[in-house]
XYZ file of C-alpha atoms in Angstrom:
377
model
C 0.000 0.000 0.000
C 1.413 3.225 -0.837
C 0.889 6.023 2.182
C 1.701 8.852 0.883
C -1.002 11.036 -1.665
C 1.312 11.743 -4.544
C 1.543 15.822 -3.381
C 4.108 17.963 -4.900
C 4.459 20.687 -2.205
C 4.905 24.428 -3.516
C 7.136 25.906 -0.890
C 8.571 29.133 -0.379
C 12.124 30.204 1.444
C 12.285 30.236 5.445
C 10.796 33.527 7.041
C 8.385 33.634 4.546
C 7.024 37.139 3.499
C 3.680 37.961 1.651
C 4.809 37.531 -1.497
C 6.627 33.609 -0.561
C 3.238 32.214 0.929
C 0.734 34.188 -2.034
C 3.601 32.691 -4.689
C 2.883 29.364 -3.368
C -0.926 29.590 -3.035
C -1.369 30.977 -6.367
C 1.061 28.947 -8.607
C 0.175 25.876 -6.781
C -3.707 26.543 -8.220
C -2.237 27.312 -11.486
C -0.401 23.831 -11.701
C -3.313 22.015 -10.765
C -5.656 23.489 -12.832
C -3.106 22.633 -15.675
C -1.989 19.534 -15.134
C -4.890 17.985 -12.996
C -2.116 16.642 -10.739
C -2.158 16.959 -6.698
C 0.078 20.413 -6.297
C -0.682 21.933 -2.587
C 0.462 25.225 -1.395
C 2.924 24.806 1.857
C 5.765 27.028 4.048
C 8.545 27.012 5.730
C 8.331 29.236 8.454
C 5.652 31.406 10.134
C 3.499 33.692 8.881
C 3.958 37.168 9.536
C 1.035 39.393 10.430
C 1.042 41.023 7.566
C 1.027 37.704 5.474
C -1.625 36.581 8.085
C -4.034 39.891 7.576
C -4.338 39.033 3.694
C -4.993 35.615 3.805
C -7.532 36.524 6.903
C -8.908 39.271 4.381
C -9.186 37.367 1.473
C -10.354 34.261 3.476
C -7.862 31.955 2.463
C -6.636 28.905 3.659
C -2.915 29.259 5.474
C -0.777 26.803 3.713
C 0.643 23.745 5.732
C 3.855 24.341 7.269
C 6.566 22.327 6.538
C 10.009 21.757 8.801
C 11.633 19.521 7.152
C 11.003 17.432 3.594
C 13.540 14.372 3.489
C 11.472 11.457 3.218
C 9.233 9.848 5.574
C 7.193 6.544 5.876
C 4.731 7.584 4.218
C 6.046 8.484 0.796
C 7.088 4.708 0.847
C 5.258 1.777 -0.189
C 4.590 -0.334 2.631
C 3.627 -3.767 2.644
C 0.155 -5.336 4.162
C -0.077 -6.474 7.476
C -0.739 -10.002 7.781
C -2.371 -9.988 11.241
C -3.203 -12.814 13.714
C -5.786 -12.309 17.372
C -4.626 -12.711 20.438
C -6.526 -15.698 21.162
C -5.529 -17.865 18.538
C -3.340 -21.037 18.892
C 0.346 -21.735 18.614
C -0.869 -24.241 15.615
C -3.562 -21.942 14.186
C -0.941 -19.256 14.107
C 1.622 -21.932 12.509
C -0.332 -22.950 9.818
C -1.470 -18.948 8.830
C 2.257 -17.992 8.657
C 2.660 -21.118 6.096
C -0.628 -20.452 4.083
C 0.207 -16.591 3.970
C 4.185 -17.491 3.043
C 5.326 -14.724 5.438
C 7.769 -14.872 8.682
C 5.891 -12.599 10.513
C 2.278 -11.671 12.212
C 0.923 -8.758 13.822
C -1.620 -9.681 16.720
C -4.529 -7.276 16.923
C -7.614 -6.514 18.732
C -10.562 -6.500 16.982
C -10.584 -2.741 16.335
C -6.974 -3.235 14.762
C -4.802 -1.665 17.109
C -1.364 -3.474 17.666
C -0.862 -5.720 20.890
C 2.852 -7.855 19.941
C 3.987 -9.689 17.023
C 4.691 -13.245 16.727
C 7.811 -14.896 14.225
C 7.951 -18.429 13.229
C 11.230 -18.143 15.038
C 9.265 -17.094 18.633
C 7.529 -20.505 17.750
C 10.269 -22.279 17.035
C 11.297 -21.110 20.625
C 8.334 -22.530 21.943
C 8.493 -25.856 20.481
C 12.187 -26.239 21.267
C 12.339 -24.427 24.504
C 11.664 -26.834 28.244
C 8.663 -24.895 29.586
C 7.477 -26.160 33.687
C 4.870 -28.544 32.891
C 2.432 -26.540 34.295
C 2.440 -24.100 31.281
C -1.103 -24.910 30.118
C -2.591 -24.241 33.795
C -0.500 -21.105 34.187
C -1.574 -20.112 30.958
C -5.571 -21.062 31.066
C -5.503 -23.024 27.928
C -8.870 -23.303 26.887
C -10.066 -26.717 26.616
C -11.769 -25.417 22.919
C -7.960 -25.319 21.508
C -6.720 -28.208 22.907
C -9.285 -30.214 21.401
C -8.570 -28.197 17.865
C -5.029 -29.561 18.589
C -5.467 -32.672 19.289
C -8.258 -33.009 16.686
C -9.947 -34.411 19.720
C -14.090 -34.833 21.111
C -14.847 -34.259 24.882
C -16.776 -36.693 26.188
C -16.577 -35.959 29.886
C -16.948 -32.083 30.963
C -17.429 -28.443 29.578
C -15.479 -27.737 25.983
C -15.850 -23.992 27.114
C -13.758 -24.258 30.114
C -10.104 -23.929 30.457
C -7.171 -25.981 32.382
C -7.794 -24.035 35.859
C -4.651 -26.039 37.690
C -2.497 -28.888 37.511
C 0.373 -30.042 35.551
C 0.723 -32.518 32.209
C 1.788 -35.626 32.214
C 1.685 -39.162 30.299
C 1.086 -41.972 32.378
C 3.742 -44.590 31.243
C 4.042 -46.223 34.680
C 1.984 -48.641 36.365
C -1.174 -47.917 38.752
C 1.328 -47.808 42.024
C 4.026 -45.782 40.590
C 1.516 -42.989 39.182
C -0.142 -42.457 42.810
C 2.926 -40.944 43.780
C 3.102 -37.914 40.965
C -0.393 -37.396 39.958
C -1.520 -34.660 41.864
C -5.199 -32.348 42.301
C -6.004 -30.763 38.784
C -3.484 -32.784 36.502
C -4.010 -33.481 32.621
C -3.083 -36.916 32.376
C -2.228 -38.269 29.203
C -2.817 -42.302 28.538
C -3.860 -45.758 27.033
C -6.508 -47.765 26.874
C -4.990 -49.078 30.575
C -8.651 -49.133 32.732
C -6.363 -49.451 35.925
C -4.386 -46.154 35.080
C -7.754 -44.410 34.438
C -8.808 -45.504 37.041
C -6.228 -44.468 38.971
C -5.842 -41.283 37.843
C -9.757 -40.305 38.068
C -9.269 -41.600 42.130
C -5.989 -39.014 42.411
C -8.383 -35.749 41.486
C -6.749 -35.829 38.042
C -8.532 -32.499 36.267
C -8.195 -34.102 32.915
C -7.890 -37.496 31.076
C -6.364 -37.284 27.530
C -7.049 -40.866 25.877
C -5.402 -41.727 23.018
C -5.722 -44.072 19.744
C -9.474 -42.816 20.239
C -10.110 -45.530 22.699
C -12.983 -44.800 24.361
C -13.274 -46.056 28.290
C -16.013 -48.357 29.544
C -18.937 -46.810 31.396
C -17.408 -47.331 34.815
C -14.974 -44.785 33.795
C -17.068 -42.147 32.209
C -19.021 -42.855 35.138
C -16.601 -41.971 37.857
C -15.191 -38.803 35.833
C -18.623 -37.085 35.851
C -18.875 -38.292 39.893
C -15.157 -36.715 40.283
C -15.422 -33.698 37.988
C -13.026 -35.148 35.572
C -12.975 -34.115 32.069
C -12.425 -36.968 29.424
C -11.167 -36.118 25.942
C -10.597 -38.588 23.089
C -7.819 -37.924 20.820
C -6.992 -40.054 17.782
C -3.367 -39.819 17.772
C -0.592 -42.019 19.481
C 0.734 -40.821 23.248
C 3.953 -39.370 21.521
C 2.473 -37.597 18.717
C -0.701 -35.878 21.268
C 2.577 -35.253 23.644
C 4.388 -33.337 20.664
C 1.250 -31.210 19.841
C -0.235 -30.507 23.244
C 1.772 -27.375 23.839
C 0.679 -25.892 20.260
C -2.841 -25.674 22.084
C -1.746 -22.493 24.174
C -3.019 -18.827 22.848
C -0.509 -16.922 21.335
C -1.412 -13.717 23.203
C 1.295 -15.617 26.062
C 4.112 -15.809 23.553
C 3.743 -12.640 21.566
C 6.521 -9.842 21.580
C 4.844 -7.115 23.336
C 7.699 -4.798 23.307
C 8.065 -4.486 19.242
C 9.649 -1.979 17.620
C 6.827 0.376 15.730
C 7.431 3.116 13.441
C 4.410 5.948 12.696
C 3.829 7.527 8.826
C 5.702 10.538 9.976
C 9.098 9.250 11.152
C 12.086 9.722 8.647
C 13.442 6.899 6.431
C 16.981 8.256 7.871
C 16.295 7.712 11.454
C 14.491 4.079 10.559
C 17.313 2.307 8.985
C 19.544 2.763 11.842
C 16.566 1.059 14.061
C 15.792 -1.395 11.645
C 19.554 -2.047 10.837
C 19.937 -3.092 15.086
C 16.451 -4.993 14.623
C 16.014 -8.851 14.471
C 12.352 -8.386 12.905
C 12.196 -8.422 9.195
C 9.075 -6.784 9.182
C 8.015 -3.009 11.236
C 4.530 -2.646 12.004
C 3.124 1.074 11.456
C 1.087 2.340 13.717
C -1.179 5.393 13.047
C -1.716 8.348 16.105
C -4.170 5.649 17.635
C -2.314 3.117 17.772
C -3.923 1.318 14.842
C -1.881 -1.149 12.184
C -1.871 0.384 8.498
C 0.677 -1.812 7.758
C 4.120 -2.733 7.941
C 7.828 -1.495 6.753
C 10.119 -4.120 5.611
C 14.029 -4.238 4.335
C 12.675 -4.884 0.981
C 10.049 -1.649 0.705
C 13.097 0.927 1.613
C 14.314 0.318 -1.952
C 11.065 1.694 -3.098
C 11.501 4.627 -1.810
C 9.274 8.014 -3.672
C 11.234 11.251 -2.354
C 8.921 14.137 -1.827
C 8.324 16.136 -5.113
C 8.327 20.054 -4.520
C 8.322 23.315 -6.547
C 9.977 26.117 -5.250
C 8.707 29.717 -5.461
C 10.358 32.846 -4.542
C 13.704 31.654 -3.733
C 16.751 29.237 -5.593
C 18.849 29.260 -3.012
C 20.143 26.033 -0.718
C 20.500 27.813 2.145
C 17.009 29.584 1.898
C 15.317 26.743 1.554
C 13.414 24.113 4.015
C 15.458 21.752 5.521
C 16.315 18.615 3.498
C 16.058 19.850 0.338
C 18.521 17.458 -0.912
C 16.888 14.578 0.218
C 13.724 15.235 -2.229
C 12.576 15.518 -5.939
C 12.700 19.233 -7.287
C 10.500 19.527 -10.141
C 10.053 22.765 -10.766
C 11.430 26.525 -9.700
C 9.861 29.984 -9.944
C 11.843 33.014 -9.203
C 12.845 36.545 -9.686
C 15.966 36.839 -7.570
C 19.883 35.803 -8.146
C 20.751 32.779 -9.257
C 21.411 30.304 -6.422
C 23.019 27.006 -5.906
C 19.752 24.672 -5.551
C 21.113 21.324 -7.257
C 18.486 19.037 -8.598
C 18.743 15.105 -9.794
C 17.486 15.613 -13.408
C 16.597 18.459 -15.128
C 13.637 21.132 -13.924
C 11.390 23.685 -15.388
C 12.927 26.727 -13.666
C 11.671 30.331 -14.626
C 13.615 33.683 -13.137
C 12.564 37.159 -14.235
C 14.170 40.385 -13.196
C 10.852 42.330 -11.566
C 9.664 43.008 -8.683
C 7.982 39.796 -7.446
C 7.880 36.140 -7.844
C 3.988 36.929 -8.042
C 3.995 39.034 -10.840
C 5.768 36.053 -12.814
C 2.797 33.673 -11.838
C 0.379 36.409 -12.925
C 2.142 36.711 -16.685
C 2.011 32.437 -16.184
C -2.125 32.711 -15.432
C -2.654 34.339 -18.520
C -0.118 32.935 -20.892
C -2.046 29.624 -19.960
C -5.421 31.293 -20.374
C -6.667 30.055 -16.540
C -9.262 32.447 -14.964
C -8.135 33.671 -11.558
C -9.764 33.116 -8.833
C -11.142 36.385 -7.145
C -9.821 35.552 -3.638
C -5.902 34.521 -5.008
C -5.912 37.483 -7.455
């Protein structure tokens, strides 16, 4: 997406007199009328009372000022955001990033502003990293995701609650051995065993995952709904349900909250060096609200669109805004000296010896047979 509007700013020198902003006002309506293309009317200082009694008079519009015109985020051409929610899981987030063929996702709330990003290398961290096997407690997995994960069906308990306590384990021992680790609240993960189901359900296990889709006799399901035991049914082996079960966990609890955000208004200079010092490939930008309109990568600061401008009233470097060498001069408008603006290919420049800079856009008005408005005239 590109941010910026295409503008070419008409800008006078610094301590701008009448005939600097009026010069700017008026030519930039001449150049749009003409060409049809987006010219707009700007300064580079304040506007001095006199200045500020004609405009007042003749009830126009003060052009925007402008500081500085090097180029800024938005004259570049961003990419989209590719955005994820905060409640969505490890694996749901895992396969977007492959389906989308991107390295990166922006987690939003539902009114788009920015709350962390997520990499395929943060993942990566989670698959590879030992988390306390209490993560899906501590983190109030919902029991929805786990079942999306597991491709598994409850059969015991509420598919709208979450894992309120406990840790996870699998239940490779026998009956005696397990009594001494299974504790209040634990997901236990198992076989088609009846004695370690059993077992388990009598040590206040919170959760039974069965695997191989084996479904336990009615004694079983019986106690779990006596014990307030949840049952779920997965159809994968112990190691592969083992390998998944932390993909279940939302990714709002593994997000970078902390990222580095740039806004349309920052300078490409000052980004580069951030970006440059930056493991993230990909920048989200925010707008004043703190909403995504997309992101900056390595890639778009090759495509970079300087500002365009035509100058009025002035041809001189050091009379001009700041940056002037960091943007496109198309066209110049003059009646002084001639300076030492430098431009990267060649301009339309036009300097007469009189009085003004406005009486040279006056002799343009009616060379090009435009009416003038009443107010600019």
């Amino acid at each position: 997406t590109k941010m910026g509007n295409n503008k070419i700013y008409v800008i006078g020198h610094k301590n701008p007199d009448t005939d600097s902003i009026c010069s700017a006002i008026a030519y930039a309506h001449l150049r749009k009328t003409i060409t049809g293309k987006n010219y707009t009317p700007a300064r580079a200082g304040e506007v001095n009372p006199e200045t500020a009694f004609v405009l007042d008079h003749f009830q126009v519009e003060v052009p925007r000022f402008m500081d500085d015109v090097r180029t800024q985020i938005k004259d570049v051409r961003i990419s989209e955001a590719h955005t994820g929610r905060p409640d969505m899981s490890i694996r749901e987030i895992w396969h977007q990033l492959e389906a989308e063929k991107v390295s990166t996702l922006s987690i939003i709330d539902e009114e788009r502003h920015l709350l962390g990003l997520i990499t395929k290398g943060d993942i990566a961290k989670t698959y590879m990293g030992v988390y306390d096997n209490s993560i899906l407690s501590e983190n109030k997995t919902p029991y929805k995701k786990i079942l999306e994960t597991l491709n598994g069906e409850m059969i015991v308990g509420d598919p709208d609650g979450v894992v309120e306590k406990g840790k996870i384990l699998i239940a490779a021992a026998n009956p005696d051995l397990m009594e001494e680790y299974i504790e209040d609240g634990d997901t236990v993960m198992l076989g088609d065993r009846y004695e370690s189901q059993l077992c388990a359900i009598e040590m206040n296990a919170g959760c039974l995952i069965i695997c191989m889709n084996s479904k336990p006799n009615p004694t079983i399901i019986k106690l779990a709904q006596e014990h307030n035991c949840n049952i779920i049914l997965t159809p994968y082996d112990t190691f592969i349900a083992a390998r998944l079960i932390n993909q279940s966990m939302e990714v709002r609890h593994f997000m970078v909250q902390k990222a580095k955000t740039f806004h349309p208004e920052d300078f490409v200079d000052d980004v580069r060096s951030v970006m440059a010092n930056n493991r993230h490939r990909a920048f989200p930008v925010l707008d004043h609200e703190g909403k995504i309109l997309g992101v900056l990568t390595r890639h778009d600061m090759i495509d970079l669109d300087k500002k365009k401008v035509a100058l009025v009233d002035h041809n001189e470097t050091g009379q001009a805004v700041d940056g002037i060498h960091d943007c496109e001069i198309l066209e110049i408008v003059d009646h002084h000296k001639l300076g030492n603006v430098q431009s990267i290919r060649p301009v339309y420049f036009r300097c007469h010896p009189v009085g003004c800079t406005s009486t040279i856009i006056y002799q343009m008005y009616k060379e090009n047979k435009v009416e003038i408005p009443v107010n600019i005239a």
